[in-house]
Amino acid sequence: MASAINIKGVTKTFGSKRALDDVSLTIPTGQVYGFLGPNGAGKTTTIRCLMDYIRVSRGAIDILGKDAHANSAELKAVVGYLSSDVQLHDNWTGKDHVNFMASTKGRGRADELVKTFNLDLSVKVRNLSSGNKQKLAIILAFVGQPKLLIMDEPTRGLDPLLQNQLYELLREFAISGGTVFLSSHNLTEVQQLCDSVAVIRAGKIVAAEAMKDILQLRVHLVQAVATKAINKADFKLTDVEIQHSSGKTIALKARGEIDPIIKALATYNVTDLDVSHASLEDVFMEYY
């Protein structure tokens, strides 16, 4: 599968601070690719380097087979971008913004998305709510015929219904051959939407996996209630963490197989048992 983005050994320093440290990452074409990390981890710096808004200190970035710096102007014609800190002209209407972008890139799906998001383009930006500003920014990212969407926290300010509309839009875009590179703090969103995910921490990539492989990293949450007091010592097992124990109840987190827990519980008269898969957040905390 061809790569939409190929980041090769990128380091970015600001004075003595190293914001990105030898980052390498390949984003396949036709995927919704999640990019996760805590505040200050390097997500936005990476995206700004992709857009050539800031220059890498070392390394190289290829986008759609072209050098991101040498072909910056050409690439901006086919890359839709949504910043985490959207900057719009207060005295312009939504129509002014769309027309300006369309004059350089073509309208593309702009008119269709205006209807989808039920956005009044006649209103000046200064009078728009934060959610409507975000709608306008999303529409602007789709102006023209983008082959790649780079989106930093795209659902910020959107209500749940609009979030789901955006998810459908991004899935359709990827199915049709486009690629989405999506930075988000929302792990539930990433789990629901993304085909693959990378995790950055302190400027370094600490994980890059297909979503199906991450979800196969088994982490189970087990809660049990018995008719007699539970002895915690019976559950000091390999790859098992006792999260809570009080009298006749116990809560456990297990990496891998849960058979040892079931065998330990078999010595008790269990009246209630709940076993669930851990969330994506729990998986990341365990493994990364």
PDB file of C-alpha atoms in Angstrom:
ATOM      1  CA  MET A   1       0.000   0.000   0.000  1.00  0.00           C
ATOM      2  CA  ALA A   2       1.335   3.425  -0.965  1.00  0.00           C
ATOM      3  CA  SER A   3       2.133   5.957   1.731  1.00  0.00           C
ATOM      4  CA  ALA A   4       0.264   9.239   2.007  1.00  0.00           C
ATOM      5  CA  ILE A   5       2.759  10.536   4.583  1.00  0.00           C
ATOM      6  CA  ASN A   6       6.281   9.363   5.255  1.00  0.00           C
ATOM      7  CA  ILE A   7       8.122  11.021   8.146  1.00  0.00           C
ATOM      8  CA  LYS A   8      11.795  10.036   8.267  1.00  0.00           C
ATOM      9  CA  GLY A   9      13.972  10.729  11.306  1.00  0.00           C
ATOM     10  CA  VAL A  10      12.486  14.145  12.010  1.00  0.00           C
ATOM     11  CA  THR A  11      13.875  16.196  14.869  1.00  0.00           C
ATOM     12  CA  LYS A  12      12.649  19.687  15.706  1.00  0.00           C
ATOM     13  CA  THR A  13      14.319  21.895  18.271  1.00  0.00           C
ATOM     14  CA  PHE A  14      13.328  25.281  19.643  1.00  0.00           C
ATOM     15  CA  GLY A  15      16.498  26.639  21.192  1.00  0.00           C
ATOM     16  CA  SER A  16      17.564  24.048  23.754  1.00  0.00           C
ATOM     17  CA  LYS A  17      14.142  22.335  23.765  1.00  0.00           C
ATOM     18  CA  ARG A  18      13.750  19.241  21.593  1.00  0.00           C
ATOM     19  CA  ALA A  19      10.063  19.134  20.639  1.00  0.00           C
ATOM     20  CA  LEU A  20      10.447  16.180  18.246  1.00  0.00           C
ATOM     21  CA  ASP A  21      13.140  13.559  18.678  1.00  0.00           C
ATOM     22  CA  ASP A  22      13.942  11.350  15.667  1.00  0.00           C
ATOM     23  CA  VAL A  23      10.302  10.806  14.712  1.00  0.00           C
ATOM     24  CA  SER A  24       9.641   8.291  11.940  1.00  0.00           C
ATOM     25  CA  LEU A  25       6.124   7.365  10.874  1.00  0.00           C
ATOM     26  CA  THR A  26       4.423   6.008   7.762  1.00  0.00           C
ATOM     27  CA  ILE A  27       0.745   6.742   7.096  1.00  0.00           C
ATOM     28  CA  PRO A  28      -0.814   4.433   4.457  1.00  0.00           C
ATOM     29  CA  THR A  29      -3.131   5.806   1.788  1.00  0.00           C
ATOM     30  CA  GLY A  30      -6.837   5.242   2.322  1.00  0.00           C
ATOM     31  CA  GLN A  31      -6.809   5.165   6.120  1.00  0.00           C
ATOM     32  CA  VAL A  32      -8.077   7.259   8.978  1.00  0.00           C
ATOM     33  CA  TYR A  33      -4.916   7.427  11.071  1.00  0.00           C
ATOM     34  CA  GLY A  34      -5.036   8.549  14.689  1.00  0.00           C
ATOM     35  CA  PHE A  35      -2.248  10.512  16.349  1.00  0.00           C
ATOM     36  CA  LEU A  36      -2.394  10.468  20.140  1.00  0.00           C
ATOM     37  CA  GLY A  37      -0.424  11.965  22.965  1.00  0.00           C
ATOM     38  CA  PRO A  38      -0.748  14.167  26.043  1.00  0.00           C
ATOM     39  CA  ASN A  39      -0.463  17.945  25.886  1.00  0.00           C
ATOM     40  CA  GLY A  40       3.068  18.986  25.015  1.00  0.00           C
ATOM     41  CA  ALA A  41       3.950  15.588  23.534  1.00  0.00           C
ATOM     42  CA  GLY A  42       4.641  16.967  20.043  1.00  0.00           C
ATOM     43  CA  LYS A  43       1.375  16.370  18.150  1.00  0.00           C
ATOM     44  CA  THR A  44       0.813  19.932  16.960  1.00  0.00           C
ATOM     45  CA  THR A  45       4.528  20.443  16.236  1.00  0.00           C
ATOM     46  CA  THR A  46       4.442  17.344  14.015  1.00  0.00           C
ATOM     47  CA  ILE A  47       1.396  18.653  12.155  1.00  0.00           C
ATOM     48  CA  ARG A  48       2.959  22.085  11.644  1.00  0.00           C
ATOM     49  CA  CYS A  49       6.042  20.397  10.198  1.00  0.00           C
ATOM     50  CA  LEU A  50       3.801  18.375   7.856  1.00  0.00           C
ATOM     51  CA  MET A  51       2.199  21.600   6.659  1.00  0.00           C
ATOM     52  CA  ASP A  52       5.643  23.255   6.307  1.00  0.00           C
ATOM     53  CA  TYR A  53       4.555  26.054   8.641  1.00  0.00           C
ATOM     54  CA  ILE A  54       7.713  25.317  10.609  1.00  0.00           C
ATOM     55  CA  ARG A  55      10.839  23.673   9.239  1.00  0.00           C
ATOM     56  CA  VAL A  56      12.317  20.482  10.613  1.00  0.00           C
ATOM     57  CA  SER A  57      15.737  20.746  12.237  1.00  0.00           C
ATOM     58  CA  ARG A  58      16.743  17.351  10.878  1.00  0.00           C
ATOM     59  CA  GLY A  59      15.087  14.622   8.822  1.00  0.00           C
ATOM     60  CA  ALA A  60      12.618  14.707   5.940  1.00  0.00           C
ATOM     61  CA  ILE A  61       8.887  14.528   5.267  1.00  0.00           C
ATOM     62  CA  ASP A  62       7.258  13.215   2.080  1.00  0.00           C
ATOM     63  CA  ILE A  63       3.565  13.850   1.462  1.00  0.00           C
ATOM     64  CA  LEU A  64       1.791  12.127  -1.432  1.00  0.00           C
ATOM     65  CA  GLY A  65       5.203  11.188  -2.797  1.00  0.00           C
ATOM     66  CA  LYS A  66       6.584  14.745  -2.739  1.00  0.00           C
ATOM     67  CA  ASP A  67       8.963  16.551  -0.422  1.00  0.00           C
ATOM     68  CA  ALA A  68       6.837  18.522   2.061  1.00  0.00           C
ATOM     69  CA  HIS A  69       9.174  21.535   1.993  1.00  0.00           C
ATOM     70  CA  ALA A  70      10.341  21.668  -1.621  1.00  0.00           C
ATOM     71  CA  ASN A  71       6.782  21.129  -2.910  1.00  0.00           C
ATOM     72  CA  SER A  72       4.949  22.992  -0.172  1.00  0.00           C
ATOM     73  CA  ALA A  73       2.810  25.231  -2.414  1.00  0.00           C
ATOM     74  CA  GLU A  74       1.846  22.380  -4.737  1.00  0.00           C
ATOM     75  CA  LEU A  75       0.861  20.146  -1.828  1.00  0.00           C
ATOM     76  CA  LYS A  76      -1.310  22.770  -0.154  1.00  0.00           C
ATOM     77  CA  ALA A  77      -3.590  22.588  -3.215  1.00  0.00           C
ATOM     78  CA  VAL A  78      -4.415  18.930  -2.442  1.00  0.00           C
ATOM     79  CA  VAL A  79      -4.129  18.872   1.357  1.00  0.00           C
ATOM     80  CA  GLY A  80      -7.047  19.981   3.516  1.00  0.00           C
ATOM     81  CA  TYR A  81      -5.970  21.329   6.898  1.00  0.00           C
ATOM     82  CA  LEU A  82      -7.840  21.951  10.118  1.00  0.00           C
ATOM     83  CA  SER A  83      -5.898  23.643  12.907  1.00  0.00           C
ATOM     84  CA  SER A  84      -6.568  23.044  16.590  1.00  0.00           C
ATOM     85  CA  ASP A  85      -6.583  26.834  16.945  1.00  0.00           C
ATOM     86  CA  VAL A  86      -8.749  27.983  14.056  1.00  0.00           C
ATOM     87  CA  GLN A  87      -7.988  31.531  12.908  1.00  0.00           C
ATOM     88  CA  LEU A  88     -10.784  33.129  10.872  1.00  0.00           C
ATOM     89  CA  HIS A  89     -11.411  36.733   9.794  1.00  0.00           C
ATOM     90  CA  ASP A  90     -13.911  38.250  12.236  1.00  0.00           C
ATOM     91  CA  ASN A  91     -15.331  40.695   9.687  1.00  0.00           C
ATOM     92  CA  TRP A  92     -15.740  38.124   6.933  1.00  0.00           C
ATOM     93  CA  THR A  93     -18.848  35.995   6.522  1.00  0.00           C
ATOM     94  CA  GLY A  94     -18.684  32.255   6.064  1.00  0.00           C
ATOM     95  CA  LYS A  95     -19.417  32.856   2.371  1.00  0.00           C
ATOM     96  CA  ASP A  96     -16.399  35.180   2.126  1.00  0.00           C
ATOM     97  CA  HIS A  97     -14.170  32.453   3.558  1.00  0.00           C
ATOM     98  CA  VAL A  98     -15.499  29.718   1.283  1.00  0.00           C
ATOM     99  CA  ASN A  99     -15.298  31.916  -1.824  1.00  0.00           C
ATOM    100  CA  PHE A 100     -11.737  32.949  -1.026  1.00  0.00           C
ATOM    101  CA  MET A 101     -10.579  29.341  -0.585  1.00  0.00           C
ATOM    102  CA  ALA A 102     -12.551  28.202  -3.639  1.00  0.00           C
ATOM    103  CA  SER A 103     -10.891  30.866  -5.793  1.00  0.00           C
ATOM    104  CA  THR A 104      -7.584  29.039  -5.398  1.00  0.00           C
ATOM    105  CA  LYS A 105      -8.683  25.379  -4.985  1.00  0.00           C
ATOM    106  CA  GLY A 106     -12.166  25.045  -6.512  1.00  0.00           C
ATOM    107  CA  ARG A 107     -15.360  24.591  -4.493  1.00  0.00           C
ATOM    108  CA  GLY A 108     -15.316  20.810  -4.289  1.00  0.00           C
ATOM    109  CA  ARG A 109     -17.890  19.613  -1.741  1.00  0.00           C
ATOM    110  CA  ALA A 110     -18.230  22.976   0.022  1.00  0.00           C
ATOM    111  CA  ASP A 111     -21.860  23.634  -0.909  1.00  0.00           C
ATOM    112  CA  GLU A 112     -22.883  20.074  -0.028  1.00  0.00           C
ATOM    113  CA  LEU A 113     -21.228  20.313   3.393  1.00  0.00           C
ATOM    114  CA  VAL A 114     -22.796  23.689   4.129  1.00  0.00           C
ATOM    115  CA  LYS A 115     -26.173  21.923   3.830  1.00  0.00           C
ATOM    116  CA  THR A 116     -24.969  18.885   5.807  1.00  0.00           C
ATOM    117  CA  PHE A 117     -23.859  21.077   8.707  1.00  0.00           C
ATOM    118  CA  ASN A 118     -26.806  23.480   8.345  1.00  0.00           C
ATOM    119  CA  LEU A 119     -24.479  26.490   8.456  1.00  0.00           C
ATOM    120  CA  ASP A 120     -25.665  30.010   7.603  1.00  0.00           C
ATOM    121  CA  LEU A 121     -22.842  31.434   5.478  1.00  0.00           C
ATOM    122  CA  SER A 122     -24.266  34.964   5.589  1.00  0.00           C
ATOM    123  CA  VAL A 123     -23.264  35.484   9.235  1.00  0.00           C
ATOM    124  CA  LYS A 124     -19.998  37.248  10.047  1.00  0.00           C
ATOM    125  CA  VAL A 125     -17.466  35.115  11.912  1.00  0.00           C
ATOM    126  CA  ARG A 126     -17.488  37.381  14.955  1.00  0.00           C
ATOM    127  CA  ASN A 127     -21.163  36.468  15.462  1.00  0.00           C
ATOM    128  CA  LEU A 128     -20.723  32.699  15.124  1.00  0.00           C
ATOM    129  CA  SER A 129     -20.714  30.347  18.089  1.00  0.00           C
ATOM    130  CA  SER A 130     -17.585  28.252  18.685  1.00  0.00           C
ATOM    131  CA  GLY A 131     -19.380  25.212  17.255  1.00  0.00           C
ATOM    132  CA  ASN A 132     -20.332  27.061  14.073  1.00  0.00           C
ATOM    133  CA  LYS A 133     -16.789  28.372  13.687  1.00  0.00           C
ATOM    134  CA  GLN A 134     -15.616  24.752  13.874  1.00  0.00           C
ATOM    135  CA  LYS A 135     -18.181  23.756  11.228  1.00  0.00           C
ATOM    136  CA  LEU A 136     -16.867  26.489   8.929  1.00  0.00           C
ATOM    137  CA  ALA A 137     -13.267  25.385   9.499  1.00  0.00           C
ATOM    138  CA  ILE A 138     -14.174  21.779   8.621  1.00  0.00           C
ATOM    139  CA  ILE A 139     -15.913  22.902   5.431  1.00  0.00           C
ATOM    140  CA  LEU A 140     -12.839  24.947   4.462  1.00  0.00           C
ATOM    141  CA  ALA A 141     -10.658  21.841   4.916  1.00  0.00           C
ATOM    142  CA  PHE A 142     -12.783  20.064   2.295  1.00  0.00           C
ATOM    143  CA  VAL A 143     -12.740  22.926  -0.242  1.00  0.00           C
ATOM    144  CA  GLY A 144     -11.283  21.786  -3.554  1.00  0.00           C
ATOM    145  CA  GLN A 145     -10.420  18.151  -4.153  1.00  0.00           C
ATOM    146  CA  PRO A 146      -8.180  17.184  -1.224  1.00  0.00           C
ATOM    147  CA  LYS A 147      -6.377  13.866  -1.313  1.00  0.00           C
ATOM    148  CA  LEU A 148      -5.215  14.176   2.285  1.00  0.00           C
ATOM    149  CA  LEU A 149      -6.863  15.733   5.331  1.00  0.00           C
ATOM    150  CA  ILE A 150      -4.673  16.780   8.261  1.00  0.00           C
ATOM    151  CA  MET A 151      -6.900  17.547  11.225  1.00  0.00           C
ATOM    152  CA  ASP A 152      -5.903  18.688  14.710  1.00  0.00           C
ATOM    153  CA  GLU A 153      -8.715  18.050  17.243  1.00  0.00           C
ATOM    154  CA  PRO A 154     -11.473  18.227  14.587  1.00  0.00           C
ATOM    155  CA  THR A 155     -14.464  17.606  16.880  1.00  0.00           C
ATOM    156  CA  ARG A 156     -13.615  20.387  19.320  1.00  0.00           C
ATOM    157  CA  GLY A 157     -16.777  22.401  20.037  1.00  0.00           C
ATOM    158  CA  LEU A 158     -19.099  20.049  18.140  1.00  0.00           C
ATOM    159  CA  ASP A 159     -22.147  18.480  19.747  1.00  0.00           C
ATOM    160  CA  PRO A 160     -22.464  14.639  19.621  1.00  0.00           C
ATOM    161  CA  LEU A 161     -24.758  14.681  16.577  1.00  0.00           C
ATOM    162  CA  LEU A 162     -22.304  16.786  14.573  1.00  0.00           C
ATOM    163  CA  GLN A 163     -19.413  14.643  15.763  1.00  0.00           C
ATOM    164  CA  ASN A 164     -21.130  11.588  14.293  1.00  0.00           C
ATOM    165  CA  GLN A 165     -21.762  13.452  11.039  1.00  0.00           C
ATOM    166  CA  LEU A 166     -18.069  14.286  10.848  1.00  0.00           C
ATOM    167  CA  TYR A 167     -17.100  10.661  11.574  1.00  0.00           C
ATOM    168  CA  GLU A 168     -19.243   9.511   8.658  1.00  0.00           C
ATOM    169  CA  LEU A 169     -17.735  12.180   6.427  1.00  0.00           C
ATOM    170  CA  LEU A 170     -14.182  11.122   7.269  1.00  0.00           C
ATOM    171  CA  ARG A 171     -14.942   7.426   6.805  1.00  0.00           C
ATOM    172  CA  GLU A 172     -16.451   8.120   3.389  1.00  0.00           C
ATOM    173  CA  PHE A 173     -13.408  10.194   2.455  1.00  0.00           C
ATOM    174  CA  ALA A 174     -11.050   7.328   3.344  1.00  0.00           C
ATOM    175  CA  ILE A 175     -13.187   4.697   1.600  1.00  0.00           C
ATOM    176  CA  SER A 176     -13.079   6.801  -1.565  1.00  0.00           C
ATOM    177  CA  GLY A 177      -9.256   6.727  -1.497  1.00  0.00           C
ATOM    178  CA  GLY A 178      -8.434   9.780   0.604  1.00  0.00           C
ATOM    179  CA  THR A 179      -6.323   9.728   3.754  1.00  0.00           C
ATOM    180  CA  VAL A 180      -7.026  11.342   7.120  1.00  0.00           C
ATOM    181  CA  PHE A 181      -4.311  12.148   9.665  1.00  0.00           C
ATOM    182  CA  LEU A 182      -6.187  12.931  12.849  1.00  0.00           C
ATOM    183  CA  SER A 183      -4.791  14.295  16.088  1.00  0.00           C
ATOM    184  CA  SER A 184      -7.111  13.826  19.045  1.00  0.00           C
ATOM    185  CA  HIS A 185      -7.274  13.649  22.831  1.00  0.00           C
ATOM    186  CA  ASN A 186     -10.468  11.616  22.612  1.00  0.00           C
ATOM    187  CA  LEU A 187      -9.554   7.937  22.842  1.00  0.00           C
ATOM    188  CA  THR A 188     -13.143   6.798  22.351  1.00  0.00           C
ATOM    189  CA  GLU A 189     -13.259   8.828  19.154  1.00  0.00           C
ATOM    190  CA  VAL A 190     -10.014   7.312  17.917  1.00  0.00           C
ATOM    191  CA  GLN A 191     -11.131   3.777  18.746  1.00  0.00           C
ATOM    192  CA  GLN A 192     -14.408   4.296  16.893  1.00  0.00           C
ATOM    193  CA  LEU A 193     -12.967   6.029  13.847  1.00  0.00           C
ATOM    194  CA  CYS A 194      -9.353   5.095  13.150  1.00  0.00           C
ATOM    195  CA  ASP A 195      -7.800   2.196  11.234  1.00  0.00           C
ATOM    196  CA  SER A 196      -4.379   2.698  12.819  1.00  0.00           C
ATOM    197  CA  VAL A 197      -2.906   4.837  15.553  1.00  0.00           C
ATOM    198  CA  ALA A 198       0.441   6.228  16.646  1.00  0.00           C
ATOM    199  CA  VAL A 199       1.252   7.460  20.133  1.00  0.00           C
ATOM    200  CA  ILE A 200       3.772  10.241  20.749  1.00  0.00           C
ATOM    201  CA  ARG A 201       5.200  11.048  24.166  1.00  0.00           C
ATOM    202  CA  ALA A 202       7.885  13.630  24.968  1.00  0.00           C
ATOM    203  CA  GLY A 203       8.612  14.051  21.247  1.00  0.00           C
ATOM    204  CA  LYS A 204       9.136  10.341  20.562  1.00  0.00           C
ATOM    205  CA  ILE A 205       6.885   7.811  18.868  1.00  0.00           C
ATOM    206  CA  VAL A 206       6.251   5.121  21.470  1.00  0.00           C
ATOM    207  CA  ALA A 207       3.718   3.042  19.533  1.00  0.00           C
ATOM    208  CA  ALA A 208       2.449   2.733  15.966  1.00  0.00           C
ATOM    209  CA  GLU A 209      -0.050  -0.051  15.434  1.00  0.00           C
ATOM    210  CA  ALA A 210      -3.093  -1.090  13.452  1.00  0.00           C
ATOM    211  CA  MET A 211      -6.173  -0.556  15.605  1.00  0.00           C
ATOM    212  CA  LYS A 212      -7.140  -4.218  15.332  1.00  0.00           C
ATOM    213  CA  ASP A 213      -3.718  -5.195  16.723  1.00  0.00           C
ATOM    214  CA  ILE A 214      -3.999  -2.755  19.618  1.00  0.00           C
ATOM    215  CA  LEU A 215      -7.425  -4.069  20.536  1.00  0.00           C
ATOM    216  CA  GLN A 216      -6.029  -7.614  20.482  1.00  0.00           C
ATOM    217  CA  LEU A 217      -3.597  -6.637  23.237  1.00  0.00           C
ATOM    218  CA  ARG A 218      -5.887  -8.185  25.770  1.00  0.00           C
ATOM    219  CA  VAL A 219      -6.600  -6.254  28.914  1.00  0.00           C
ATOM    220  CA  HIS A 220      -9.603  -7.463  30.905  1.00  0.00           C
ATOM    221  CA  LEU A 221     -11.379  -5.931  33.871  1.00  0.00           C
ATOM    222  CA  VAL A 222     -12.821  -8.531  36.251  1.00  0.00           C
ATOM    223  CA  GLN A 223     -15.179  -7.823  39.135  1.00  0.00           C
ATOM    224  CA  ALA A 224     -16.464 -10.576  41.422  1.00  0.00           C
ATOM    225  CA  VAL A 225     -18.679 -10.887  44.471  1.00  0.00           C
ATOM    226  CA  ALA A 226     -18.586 -13.995  46.672  1.00  0.00           C
ATOM    227  CA  THR A 227     -20.539 -15.284  49.673  1.00  0.00           C
ATOM    228  CA  LYS A 228     -17.450 -15.144  51.905  1.00  0.00           C
ATOM    229  CA  ALA A 229     -14.549 -12.784  52.375  1.00  0.00           C
ATOM    230  CA  ILE A 230     -12.041 -12.871  49.501  1.00  0.00           C
ATOM    231  CA  ASN A 231      -8.386 -13.334  50.337  1.00  0.00           C
ATOM    232  CA  LYS A 232      -6.299 -10.968  48.217  1.00  0.00           C
ATOM    233  CA  ALA A 233      -3.336 -13.325  48.444  1.00  0.00           C
ATOM    234  CA  ASP A 234      -5.186 -15.794  46.186  1.00  0.00           C
ATOM    235  CA  PHE A 235      -5.073 -13.228  43.383  1.00  0.00           C
ATOM    236  CA  LYS A 236      -1.445 -12.191  43.470  1.00  0.00           C
ATOM    237  CA  LEU A 237      -0.960 -13.679  40.026  1.00  0.00           C
ATOM    238  CA  THR A 238       1.344 -12.948  37.099  1.00  0.00           C
ATOM    239  CA  ASP A 239       0.064 -10.041  34.973  1.00  0.00           C
ATOM    240  CA  VAL A 240      -2.867  -9.468  37.341  1.00  0.00           C
ATOM    241  CA  GLU A 241      -3.341  -6.217  39.254  1.00  0.00           C
ATOM    242  CA  ILE A 242      -5.704  -5.989  42.224  1.00  0.00           C
ATOM    243  CA  GLN A 243      -7.498  -2.700  41.737  1.00  0.00           C
ATOM    244  CA  HIS A 244      -9.846  -2.976  44.689  1.00  0.00           C
ATOM    245  CA  SER A 245     -10.635  -5.552  47.359  1.00  0.00           C
ATOM    246  CA  SER A 246     -13.056  -5.222  50.242  1.00  0.00           C
ATOM    247  CA  GLY A 247     -14.702  -8.063  52.114  1.00  0.00           C
ATOM    248  CA  LYS A 248     -16.600 -10.220  49.629  1.00  0.00           C
ATOM    249  CA  THR A 249     -15.789  -8.138  46.515  1.00  0.00           C
ATOM    250  CA  ILE A 250     -12.693  -7.827  44.353  1.00  0.00           C
ATOM    251  CA  ALA A 251     -11.815  -5.916  41.170  1.00  0.00           C
ATOM    252  CA  LEU A 252      -8.888  -7.014  39.001  1.00  0.00           C
ATOM    253  CA  LYS A 253      -7.097  -5.955  35.831  1.00  0.00           C
ATOM    254  CA  ALA A 254      -5.472  -8.730  33.793  1.00  0.00           C
ATOM    255  CA  ARG A 255      -3.049  -8.613  30.898  1.00  0.00           C
ATOM    256  CA  GLY A 256      -3.435 -11.607  28.617  1.00  0.00           C
ATOM    257  CA  GLU A 257      -5.275 -14.732  29.749  1.00  0.00           C
ATOM    258  CA  ILE A 258      -7.883 -14.573  32.512  1.00  0.00           C
ATOM    259  CA  ASP A 259      -7.914 -18.341  33.128  1.00  0.00           C
ATOM    260  CA  PRO A 260      -5.753 -18.041  36.304  1.00  0.00           C
ATOM    261  CA  ILE A 261      -8.297 -15.614  37.748  1.00  0.00           C
ATOM    262  CA  ILE A 262     -11.194 -17.932  36.941  1.00  0.00           C
ATOM    263  CA  LYS A 263      -9.381 -20.825  38.643  1.00  0.00           C
ATOM    264  CA  ALA A 264      -8.740 -18.697  41.731  1.00  0.00           C
ATOM    265  CA  LEU A 265     -12.392 -17.634  41.839  1.00  0.00           C
ATOM    266  CA  ALA A 266     -13.481 -21.262  41.570  1.00  0.00           C
ATOM    267  CA  THR A 267     -12.478 -21.768  45.222  1.00  0.00           C
ATOM    268  CA  TYR A 268     -15.160 -19.240  46.200  1.00  0.00           C
ATOM    269  CA  ASN A 269     -18.931 -19.349  45.874  1.00  0.00           C
ATOM    270  CA  VAL A 270     -19.198 -16.477  43.392  1.00  0.00           C
ATOM    271  CA  THR A 271     -22.617 -14.793  43.249  1.00  0.00           C
ATOM    272  CA  ASP A 272     -21.779 -12.090  40.707  1.00  0.00           C
ATOM    273  CA  LEU A 273     -19.079 -11.929  38.031  1.00  0.00           C
ATOM    274  CA  ASP A 274     -18.439  -9.264  35.416  1.00  0.00           C
ATOM    275  CA  VAL A 275     -15.668  -9.522  32.809  1.00  0.00           C
ATOM    276  CA  SER A 276     -15.165  -6.702  30.314  1.00  0.00           C
ATOM    277  CA  HIS A 277     -12.543  -5.603  27.808  1.00  0.00           C
ATOM    278  CA  ALA A 278     -10.540  -2.589  28.878  1.00  0.00           C
ATOM    279  CA  SER A 279     -10.935   0.657  26.998  1.00  0.00           C
ATOM    280  CA  LEU A 280      -8.352   1.861  24.508  1.00  0.00           C
ATOM    281  CA  GLU A 281      -7.056   4.211  27.210  1.00  0.00           C
ATOM    282  CA  ASP A 282      -6.496   1.293  29.599  1.00  0.00           C
ATOM    283  CA  VAL A 283      -4.667  -0.626  26.876  1.00  0.00           C
ATOM    284  CA  PHE A 284      -2.336   2.297  26.219  1.00  0.00           C
ATOM    285  CA  MET A 285      -1.665   2.757  29.926  1.00  0.00           C
ATOM    286  CA  GLU A 286      -0.794  -0.926  30.262  1.00  0.00           C
ATOM    287  CA  TYR A 287       1.398  -1.334  27.208  1.00  0.00           C
ATOM    288  CA  TYR A 288       2.841   2.083  26.388  1.00  0.00           C
TER     289      TYR A 288
END
